[in-house]
Every structure is written in C-alpha cells, then in structure tokens.
Short mmCIF file of C-alpha atoms in Angstrom, two decimals:
data_model
loop_
_atom_site.label_atom_id
_atom_site.label_comp_id
_atom_site.label_asym_id
_atom_site.label_seq_id
_atom_site.Cartn_x
_atom_site.Cartn_y
_atom_site.Cartn_z
CA MET A 210 -13.39 -26.66 -18.64
CA ALA A 211 -16.81 -27.36 -16.71
CA LYS A 212 -19.06 -24.29 -16.28
CA ARG A 213 -19.12 -23.33 -12.50
CA SER A 214 -22.53 -22.74 -10.83
CA GLU A 215 -23.22 -18.95 -9.54
CA THR A 216 -22.93 -20.27 -5.90
CA ALA A 217 -19.72 -22.26 -6.60
CA GLY A 218 -18.30 -19.31 -8.62
CA ARG A 219 -18.93 -17.06 -5.99
CA LEU A 220 -17.08 -19.37 -3.76
CA ASP A 221 -14.24 -19.61 -5.50
CA ASP A 222 -13.69 -16.06 -5.66
CA ALA A 223 -14.31 -15.68 -1.95
CA ALA A 224 -11.67 -18.23 -1.34
CA ARG A 225 -9.31 -16.32 -3.74
CA ALA A 226 -9.98 -13.23 -2.00
CA GLY A 227 -9.51 -14.86 1.33
CA TRP A 228 -6.05 -16.40 0.24
CA LEU A 229 -4.72 -12.96 -1.53
CA TYR A 230 -5.73 -11.25 1.76
CA TYR A 231 -4.71 -13.69 4.64
CA VAL A 232 -2.02 -15.83 2.73
CA ALA A 233 -0.27 -13.27 0.60
CA GLY A 234 -0.97 -10.34 2.72
CA ARG A 235 -2.72 -7.96 0.10
CA THR A 236 -4.79 -4.72 1.01
CA GLN A 237 -8.30 -4.75 0.14
CA ASP A 238 -7.50 -2.12 -2.66
CA GLU A 239 -4.89 -4.76 -4.29
CA ILE A 240 -6.89 -7.65 -4.48
CA ALA A 241 -9.69 -5.54 -6.31
CA SER A 242 -7.22 -4.56 -8.53
CA ALA A 243 -5.69 -7.98 -9.33
CA MET A 244 -9.31 -9.16 -9.58
CA GLY A 245 -10.50 -6.44 -11.56
CA ILE A 246 -13.31 -5.71 -9.47
CA SER A 247 -14.53 -2.86 -6.81
CA ARG A 248 -12.97 -2.30 -3.24
CA GLN A 249 -16.38 -2.73 -2.17
CA SER A 250 -16.30 -6.37 -4.06
CA ALA A 251 -13.62 -7.11 -2.90
CA GLN A 252 -14.47 -6.45 1.08
CA ARG A 253 -17.41 -8.23 0.55
CA LEU A 254 -15.52 -11.49 -0.90
CA VAL A 255 -13.20 -11.40 2.19
CA SER A 256 -15.92 -11.02 4.64
CA LEU A 257 -17.94 -13.92 2.50
CA ALA A 258 -14.82 -16.23 3.13
CA VAL A 259 -14.70 -15.93 6.81
CA ALA A 260 -18.38 -16.22 6.85
CA GLU A 261 -18.50 -19.15 5.14
CA ARG A 262 -15.50 -20.78 7.14
CA LEU A 263 -13.49 -21.29 4.45
CA ILE A 264 -10.38 -19.11 6.36
CA LYS A 265 -8.97 -20.83 9.08
CA VAL A 266 -5.02 -21.01 9.46
CA ARG A 267 -4.84 -22.46 5.81
CA LEU A 268 -7.66 -22.03 2.58
CA ASP A 269 -10.37 -24.65 3.19
CA HIS A 270 -11.94 -24.29 -0.16
CA PRO A 271 -10.46 -26.14 -3.49
CA ILE A 272 -10.76 -23.86 -6.15
CA ALA A 273 -12.53 -25.47 -9.17
CA GLU A 274 -9.76 -23.87 -11.58
CA CYS A 275 -6.76 -25.10 -9.20
CA LEU A 276 -8.28 -28.53 -9.02
CA GLU A 277 -8.67 -28.94 -12.66
CA LEU A 278 -5.58 -27.62 -13.65
CA GLY A 279 -4.08 -30.08 -10.88
CA GLU A 280 -6.35 -33.16 -12.80
CA ALA A 281 -4.78 -32.17 -15.98
CA LEU A 282 -1.20 -32.18 -14.59
CA ARG A 283 -1.83 -35.45 -13.04
CA LYS A 284 -2.76 -36.90 -16.37
CA LYS A 285 0.11 -35.57 -18.34
CA PHE A 286 2.66 -36.40 -16.23
CA ALA A 287 1.51 -39.66 -14.39
CA LEU A 288 1.64 -37.99 -11.16
CA VAL A 289 0.71 -39.42 -7.89
CA HIS A 290 0.21 -36.16 -6.02
CA VAL A 291 -0.65 -32.84 -7.28
CA ASP A 292 -1.55 -29.52 -5.29
CA ILE A 293 -1.99 -26.38 -7.22
CA VAL A 294 -2.46 -23.12 -5.15
CA PRO A 295 -3.68 -19.50 -6.45
CA SER A 296 -1.49 -17.22 -7.89
CA ASP A 297 -0.92 -13.93 -6.83
CA PRO A 298 0.11 -11.45 -10.11
CA GLY A 299 1.49 -8.93 -7.73
CA SER A 300 3.98 -11.12 -5.42
CA THR A 301 7.32 -11.77 -6.61
CA SER A 302 7.92 -14.44 -3.80
CA THR A 303 9.06 -18.05 -4.81
CA THR A 304 7.54 -19.49 -1.81
CA ILE A 305 4.26 -17.97 -0.66
CA GLY A 306 1.36 -20.35 -1.16
CA ILE A 307 3.40 -23.27 -1.89
CA ALA A 308 5.05 -23.05 1.25
CA GLU A 309 1.70 -23.55 3.36
CA ALA A 310 0.74 -26.16 0.93
CA GLY A 311 3.80 -28.57 1.33
CA ALA A 312 3.33 -27.80 5.30
CA ALA A 313 -0.04 -29.45 4.85
CA GLU A 314 1.16 -32.09 3.01
CA ILE A 315 4.38 -32.75 5.37
CA GLU A 316 1.86 -32.49 8.42
CA ARG A 317 -0.84 -35.20 6.67
CA TRP A 318 2.11 -37.58 6.13
CA LEU A 319 3.03 -37.23 9.72
CA LYS A 320 -0.51 -37.56 11.37
CA LYS A 321 -0.28 -41.39 10.02
CA PRO A 322 -0.38 -43.54 12.86
CA ASP A 323 2.10 -46.10 11.39
CA PRO A 324 5.81 -45.47 11.51
CA ILE A 325 7.34 -43.94 7.96
CA VAL A 326 10.41 -42.82 6.51
CA LEU A 327 9.93 -39.13 5.53
CA ALA A 328 12.97 -37.63 3.34
CA VAL A 329 13.64 -34.03 2.85
CA GLY A 330 15.98 -32.20 0.56
CA THR A 331 17.25 -28.39 1.09
CA GLY A 332 16.27 -25.22 0.06
CA ARG A 333 14.36 -21.81 0.55
CA THR A 334 11.00 -23.42 -0.07
CA LEU A 335 11.29 -26.24 1.89
CA LYS A 336 12.66 -24.04 4.98
CA ALA A 337 9.64 -21.71 4.24
CA ALA A 338 7.23 -24.80 4.50
CA ILE A 339 8.77 -26.29 7.57
CA ASP A 340 8.61 -23.03 9.21
CA GLN A 341 4.83 -23.23 8.58
CA LEU A 342 4.49 -26.65 10.48
CA PRO A 343 2.88 -27.04 13.73
CA ALA A 344 4.15 -28.55 16.86
CA MET A 345 3.72 -32.26 16.79
CA GLU A 346 4.68 -35.39 18.66
CA CYS A 347 5.96 -38.08 16.02
CA PRO A 348 8.06 -40.64 17.98
CA GLN A 349 7.03 -43.19 15.61
CA HIS A 350 8.30 -41.51 12.68
CA ARG A 351 12.04 -41.20 11.26
CA ILE A 352 12.60 -38.22 9.30
CA MET A 353 16.10 -38.11 7.11
CA SER A 354 17.79 -35.44 4.97
CA LEU A 355 18.87 -36.15 1.36
CA THR A 356 21.38 -33.36 1.29
CA GLY A 357 24.51 -32.33 3.23
CA ASN A 358 24.17 -30.22 6.23
CA ILE A 359 27.75 -29.11 6.27
CA GLY A 360 28.50 -25.84 4.06
CA PRO A 361 31.52 -25.50 1.45
CA ASP A 362 33.55 -23.87 4.51
CA GLY A 363 32.49 -26.51 7.18
CA SER A 364 29.83 -24.18 8.85
CA ALA A 365 26.28 -25.55 9.12
CA ALA A 366 24.24 -25.11 5.87
CA TYR A 367 21.55 -22.63 6.25
CA TYR A 368 18.94 -24.08 4.45
CA ASN A 369 19.22 -27.54 5.46
CA VAL A 370 16.26 -28.08 7.17
CA ILE A 371 16.54 -31.52 8.95
CA PHE A 372 17.06 -29.96 12.72
CA SER A 373 14.12 -27.38 12.63
CA MET A 374 11.94 -30.10 11.31
CA ALA A 375 13.13 -32.53 13.96
CA ASP A 376 12.53 -29.72 16.65
CA ALA A 377 9.02 -28.94 15.43
CA VAL A 378 7.62 -32.79 15.48
CA LYS A 379 9.81 -34.50 17.93
CA ALA A 380 10.84 -37.55 15.08
CA ARG A 381 13.92 -39.27 15.30
CA HIS A 382 15.94 -37.60 12.67
CA TYR A 383 18.81 -38.61 10.77
CA PRO A 384 21.13 -35.70 9.34
CA MET A 385 23.48 -36.60 6.23
CA PRO A 386 26.81 -35.19 7.91
CA LEU A 387 28.53 -34.52 4.72
CA PRO A 388 28.22 -31.62 2.34
CA VAL A 389 26.57 -31.23 -0.86
CA LEU A 390 29.70 -31.49 -3.22
CA VAL A 391 33.15 -33.08 -2.58
CA SER A 392 35.99 -32.66 -4.35
CA SER A 393 36.37 -35.76 -6.25
CA THR A 394 34.57 -39.13 -6.84
CA GLU A 395 36.93 -40.87 -4.53
CA GLU A 396 36.51 -38.87 -1.59
CA ARG A 397 32.53 -39.18 -2.07
CA ASP A 398 33.09 -42.68 -2.50
CA LEU A 399 35.32 -42.88 0.79
CA LEU A 400 32.73 -40.73 2.50
CA HIS A 401 29.81 -42.74 1.80
CA LYS A 402 31.53 -46.06 3.15
CA GLN A 403 31.58 -44.72 6.60
CA SER A 404 29.00 -46.50 8.73
CA LEU A 405 26.84 -43.39 9.92
CA VAL A 406 26.72 -42.43 6.00
CA GLN A 407 25.79 -45.83 5.27
CA SER A 408 22.70 -45.74 7.41
CA THR A 409 21.20 -42.64 6.02
CA LEU A 410 21.74 -43.64 2.39
CA GLN A 411 19.75 -47.16 3.47
CA LEU A 412 16.91 -44.82 5.09
CA GLY A 413 16.83 -42.95 1.65
CA ARG A 414 15.92 -46.06 -0.15
CA GLU A 415 13.65 -46.85 2.06
CA ALA A 416 12.00 -43.46 2.46
CA ASP A 417 7.71 -43.61 2.24
CA VAL A 418 7.81 -39.98 0.97
CA ALA A 419 10.26 -37.27 0.05
CA PHE A 420 9.78 -33.08 -0.43
CA VAL A 421 12.35 -31.64 -2.39
CA GLY A 422 13.22 -28.38 -3.92
CA ILE A 423 13.90 -27.88 -7.63
CA GLY A 424 16.76 -25.92 -8.37
CA GLU A 425 17.31 -23.47 -11.42
CA LEU A 426 20.94 -23.09 -12.98
CA GLY A 427 22.47 -19.75 -13.83
CA ALA A 428 24.94 -17.56 -11.85
CA ASP A 429 22.57 -16.80 -9.46
CA ALA A 430 21.14 -20.47 -8.63
CA PRO A 431 21.60 -21.89 -4.97
CA LEU A 432 24.61 -23.92 -5.58
CA CYS A 433 26.33 -20.78 -6.77
CA LEU A 434 25.24 -18.59 -4.05
CA ASP A 435 25.81 -20.95 -1.24
CA GLY A 436 29.12 -21.49 -2.86
CA PHE A 437 29.42 -24.83 -3.92
CA LEU A 438 30.09 -23.87 -7.64
CA ASP A 439 31.61 -21.12 -9.13
CA PRO A 440 29.70 -19.04 -12.33
CA GLU A 441 32.26 -20.69 -14.56
CA GLU A 442 31.52 -24.03 -13.78
CA MET A 443 27.91 -23.45 -13.56
CA ALA A 444 27.83 -21.75 -17.25
CA ARG A 445 29.96 -25.23 -18.51
CA LEU A 446 27.28 -27.21 -17.21
CA MET A 447 24.60 -25.46 -18.75
CA GLU A 448 26.65 -25.53 -21.97
CA ALA A 449 26.71 -29.51 -21.53
CA GLY A 450 22.87 -29.31 -21.66
CA ALA A 451 22.07 -29.09 -17.77
CA ALA A 452 18.47 -27.87 -17.00
CA GLY A 453 17.97 -28.08 -13.02
CA GLU A 454 19.28 -29.94 -10.03
CA ILE A 455 17.46 -31.50 -7.25
CA CYS A 456 19.60 -31.95 -4.15
CA GLY A 457 22.61 -31.42 -5.98
CA TRP A 458 22.00 -34.02 -8.70
CA MET A 459 22.30 -32.18 -11.84
CA PHE A 460 19.75 -33.36 -15.22
CA ASP A 461 19.14 -32.60 -18.88
CA ARG A 462 16.06 -30.94 -20.12
CA ASP A 463 14.70 -34.33 -20.43
CA GLY A 464 15.05 -35.18 -16.59
CA LYS A 465 18.18 -37.56 -17.05
CA LEU A 466 21.06 -37.38 -14.91
CA LEU A 467 24.06 -35.86 -16.61
CA GLU A 468 26.76 -38.61 -16.90
CA GLY A 469 30.37 -37.54 -16.76
CA SER A 470 29.87 -34.38 -14.98
CA ILE A 471 29.42 -32.89 -11.39
CA ASN A 472 27.25 -35.84 -10.29
CA GLU A 473 30.44 -37.66 -9.74
CA ARG A 474 31.20 -35.21 -7.03
CA VAL A 475 27.44 -35.22 -5.46
CA ALA A 476 27.53 -36.43 -1.87
CA SER A 477 23.56 -36.22 -1.18
CA VAL A 478 21.49 -39.66 -0.94
CA PRO A 479 20.21 -40.80 -4.42
CA LEU A 480 16.64 -39.92 -4.77
CA PRO A 481 14.43 -42.56 -3.56
CA PRO A 482 12.82 -45.06 -6.24
CA ARG A 483 10.05 -43.44 -7.74
CA ASP A 484 8.28 -46.71 -8.04
CA THR A 485 8.00 -46.99 -4.34
CA THR A 486 8.27 -43.31 -3.13
CA THR A 487 6.11 -40.29 -3.22
CA VAL A 488 8.61 -37.71 -4.35
CA ILE A 489 7.03 -34.27 -4.28
CA GLY A 490 8.61 -30.94 -5.71
CA LEU A 491 8.26 -27.85 -4.62
CA ALA A 492 8.53 -24.86 -7.34
CA LYS A 493 6.87 -22.15 -8.76
CA GLY A 494 7.83 -19.09 -10.93
CA LYS A 495 9.25 -18.26 -13.98
CA ARG A 496 12.88 -18.80 -12.83
CA LYS A 497 11.70 -22.59 -12.12
CA HIS A 498 10.17 -23.26 -15.05
CA ALA A 499 12.57 -25.24 -17.11
CA ALA A 500 13.92 -27.13 -14.40
CA LEU A 501 10.58 -28.27 -12.97
CA LEU A 502 9.62 -29.14 -16.78
CA ALA A 503 12.51 -31.41 -17.14
CA ALA A 504 12.03 -33.14 -13.59
CA LEU A 505 8.74 -33.79 -14.56
CA ARG A 506 9.59 -35.10 -18.05
CA GLY A 507 12.18 -37.49 -16.42
CA ARG A 508 10.06 -38.55 -13.41
CA MET A 509 12.53 -37.61 -11.54
CA ILE A 510 9.46 -36.51 -9.07
CA ASN A 511 5.96 -38.19 -9.18
CA GLY A 512 4.53 -35.23 -7.15
CA VAL A 513 4.34 -31.71 -7.68
CA ILE A 514 3.12 -28.61 -5.43
CA THR A 515 3.06 -25.25 -7.33
CA ASP A 516 0.69 -22.51 -8.46
CA GLU A 517 -2.02 -21.61 -11.31
CA ALA A 518 0.62 -20.03 -13.50
CA THR A 519 3.12 -22.44 -13.14
CA ALA A 520 0.79 -25.09 -14.22
CA ARG A 521 -0.44 -23.64 -16.93
CA TYR A 522 3.03 -23.07 -18.37
CA LEU A 523 3.63 -26.88 -17.60
CA LEU A 524 0.53 -27.93 -19.46
CA SER A 525 1.30 -25.77 -22.46
CA ALA A 526 5.04 -26.68 -22.68
#
C-alpha cells in the first residue's frame, strides 16, 4: 500500500471523521472512540472536513484506502465499476453509506443527456438509495423493474422501488406486473407471453445499467420475510447448494444459477447481459459476504458498491 503524505493522511482522517459525523450520525465522543483519538482531535477533524469543503450533501473526498481497496477489487473480479465507502465500526446498519453512494451513481447515470434504459431490482438497500435521490427531470430516460411489484398475497410489494424512483426523477417507468415467484414453470411462461410483460422483458435485455440488491439466504432472508418462501423450502435450497439470490434468481457459491429448482418459478426479468450492461450490486456486512462473493465469482454482477470491511473480506477470500 502506497505511503500517504502527511497532508493527504490528515485529509483522509478528516474525511473519515466527517463521514462518521454527517452520514453515520455519530457523536464526537463516538468518533473519537472509533478512530482511537481524543474528543478534541475528533472535533478538529470534523471542523477541518467542513473548512476544506469535504462535506457537502455527500462526502467529496476520495479516501485513499477506499480507492486502493476498490482498485484491488476491480482487478481481482474484472469489474467495470467499484465504489468503496468507509466502514462505521459501531453501526449495525446494512444500508448506511452504500445507500448514499448508490444514489450518487444512479444520479450520475440519470444526468446523461442521451436516452438510457436504467433497470432496478428490489430490496431494502435499493429503497434506501432511491430515497436519497434528488428531484430530477429525466423524460429522455426509461427506467424499468427487474422484479415484480406484487406481493405473494396480491398486495403491492413494499420494497419495490420503481414507483418511488419514477416519482423522484420524472422518467418513463415500466413496472413488472407480476410477483417475484409464481406457482409453476407453466404459469411463469404463460404470464411472460402477455404483451405488457413482453415489453418489460425486452427492456431488460436493452438496459444500459442495472442496480440490484444481493440477497442472503436463511430463515430471516428477504424472500422468507416477505412471504415468498417458507423456511423449509429455503433450507432445502441451501442444502442443494444455494448461496444467494438476485431479484429472486438463486445461485450457488460459484455464482452459477441453480438448475431444476426454484429458478423455474422466478417471474423476474433475467439479469441483463454483463458483456453489454453495467450491473451494479449494492451490499455490505457479514450477512451478505457469501452471497456477494458468489455473485462476483460468477460475474452475475460486474460492478459493486460496498464498504471497506466487506471489500477486505472479498479480497481475502
């Protein structure tokens, strides 16, 4: 790792303290404890972050260590996009930091003057990112949902983000009017033949960029909590080698889609081809480690937004 100059190191520390204070919502005492410094030093670093204009709405200084971790991840997994945010050792949140970074990257794509197709998955992290988007006018773009917006009981899926995103950015939007999972392969095929669904499937193949959450498995996994799978079926899938899911699509530890399984009932749009589409996964934390590593190994995603601690795990695995 390259040696930092004293000035650069000071700005790195100021940026880290500023992030903990303004993004993570930590007190100066908590920052001092997390960084191993005195409260007075923490206060000075936060003040320096403001004086150097590092703090705006989002952190405006690339922390050297985050950049180095990102470059190492880029090389290891042949990624086209990497964004590593600081870790907050005292936080249990699975969205803070990466939600803000995800919003910034989504906003960057939406600011393109030429029309694009932007695809989104579902989940808590993506919802947190969409909630961070500023109001924008993007009539030239089309945004589409890779997953269904209907819950297992016929109600609107709470963590489907297409409608809140469309309201924020004023773009044409294309929901997937289906549940994530249906009862059989025959039902899925029949539903996919409908003209309204066909247009959404076609948009998925044409997407320029996609933002997806990475689902961990287990009895408290999103698919179970949201009522799509019962714990017994989840346990059988894990015994069959499932390691994670994206938009309902189950994959093993090598990032290969499971064959002859639940994937035959997934009504979601297939993930866009990674040779033509930037597919960015947003995830951090120990619960996501196995699923995120598998998704990267199998190149189910070719971009990632995560934090320092998760990046170090991915590089050591």
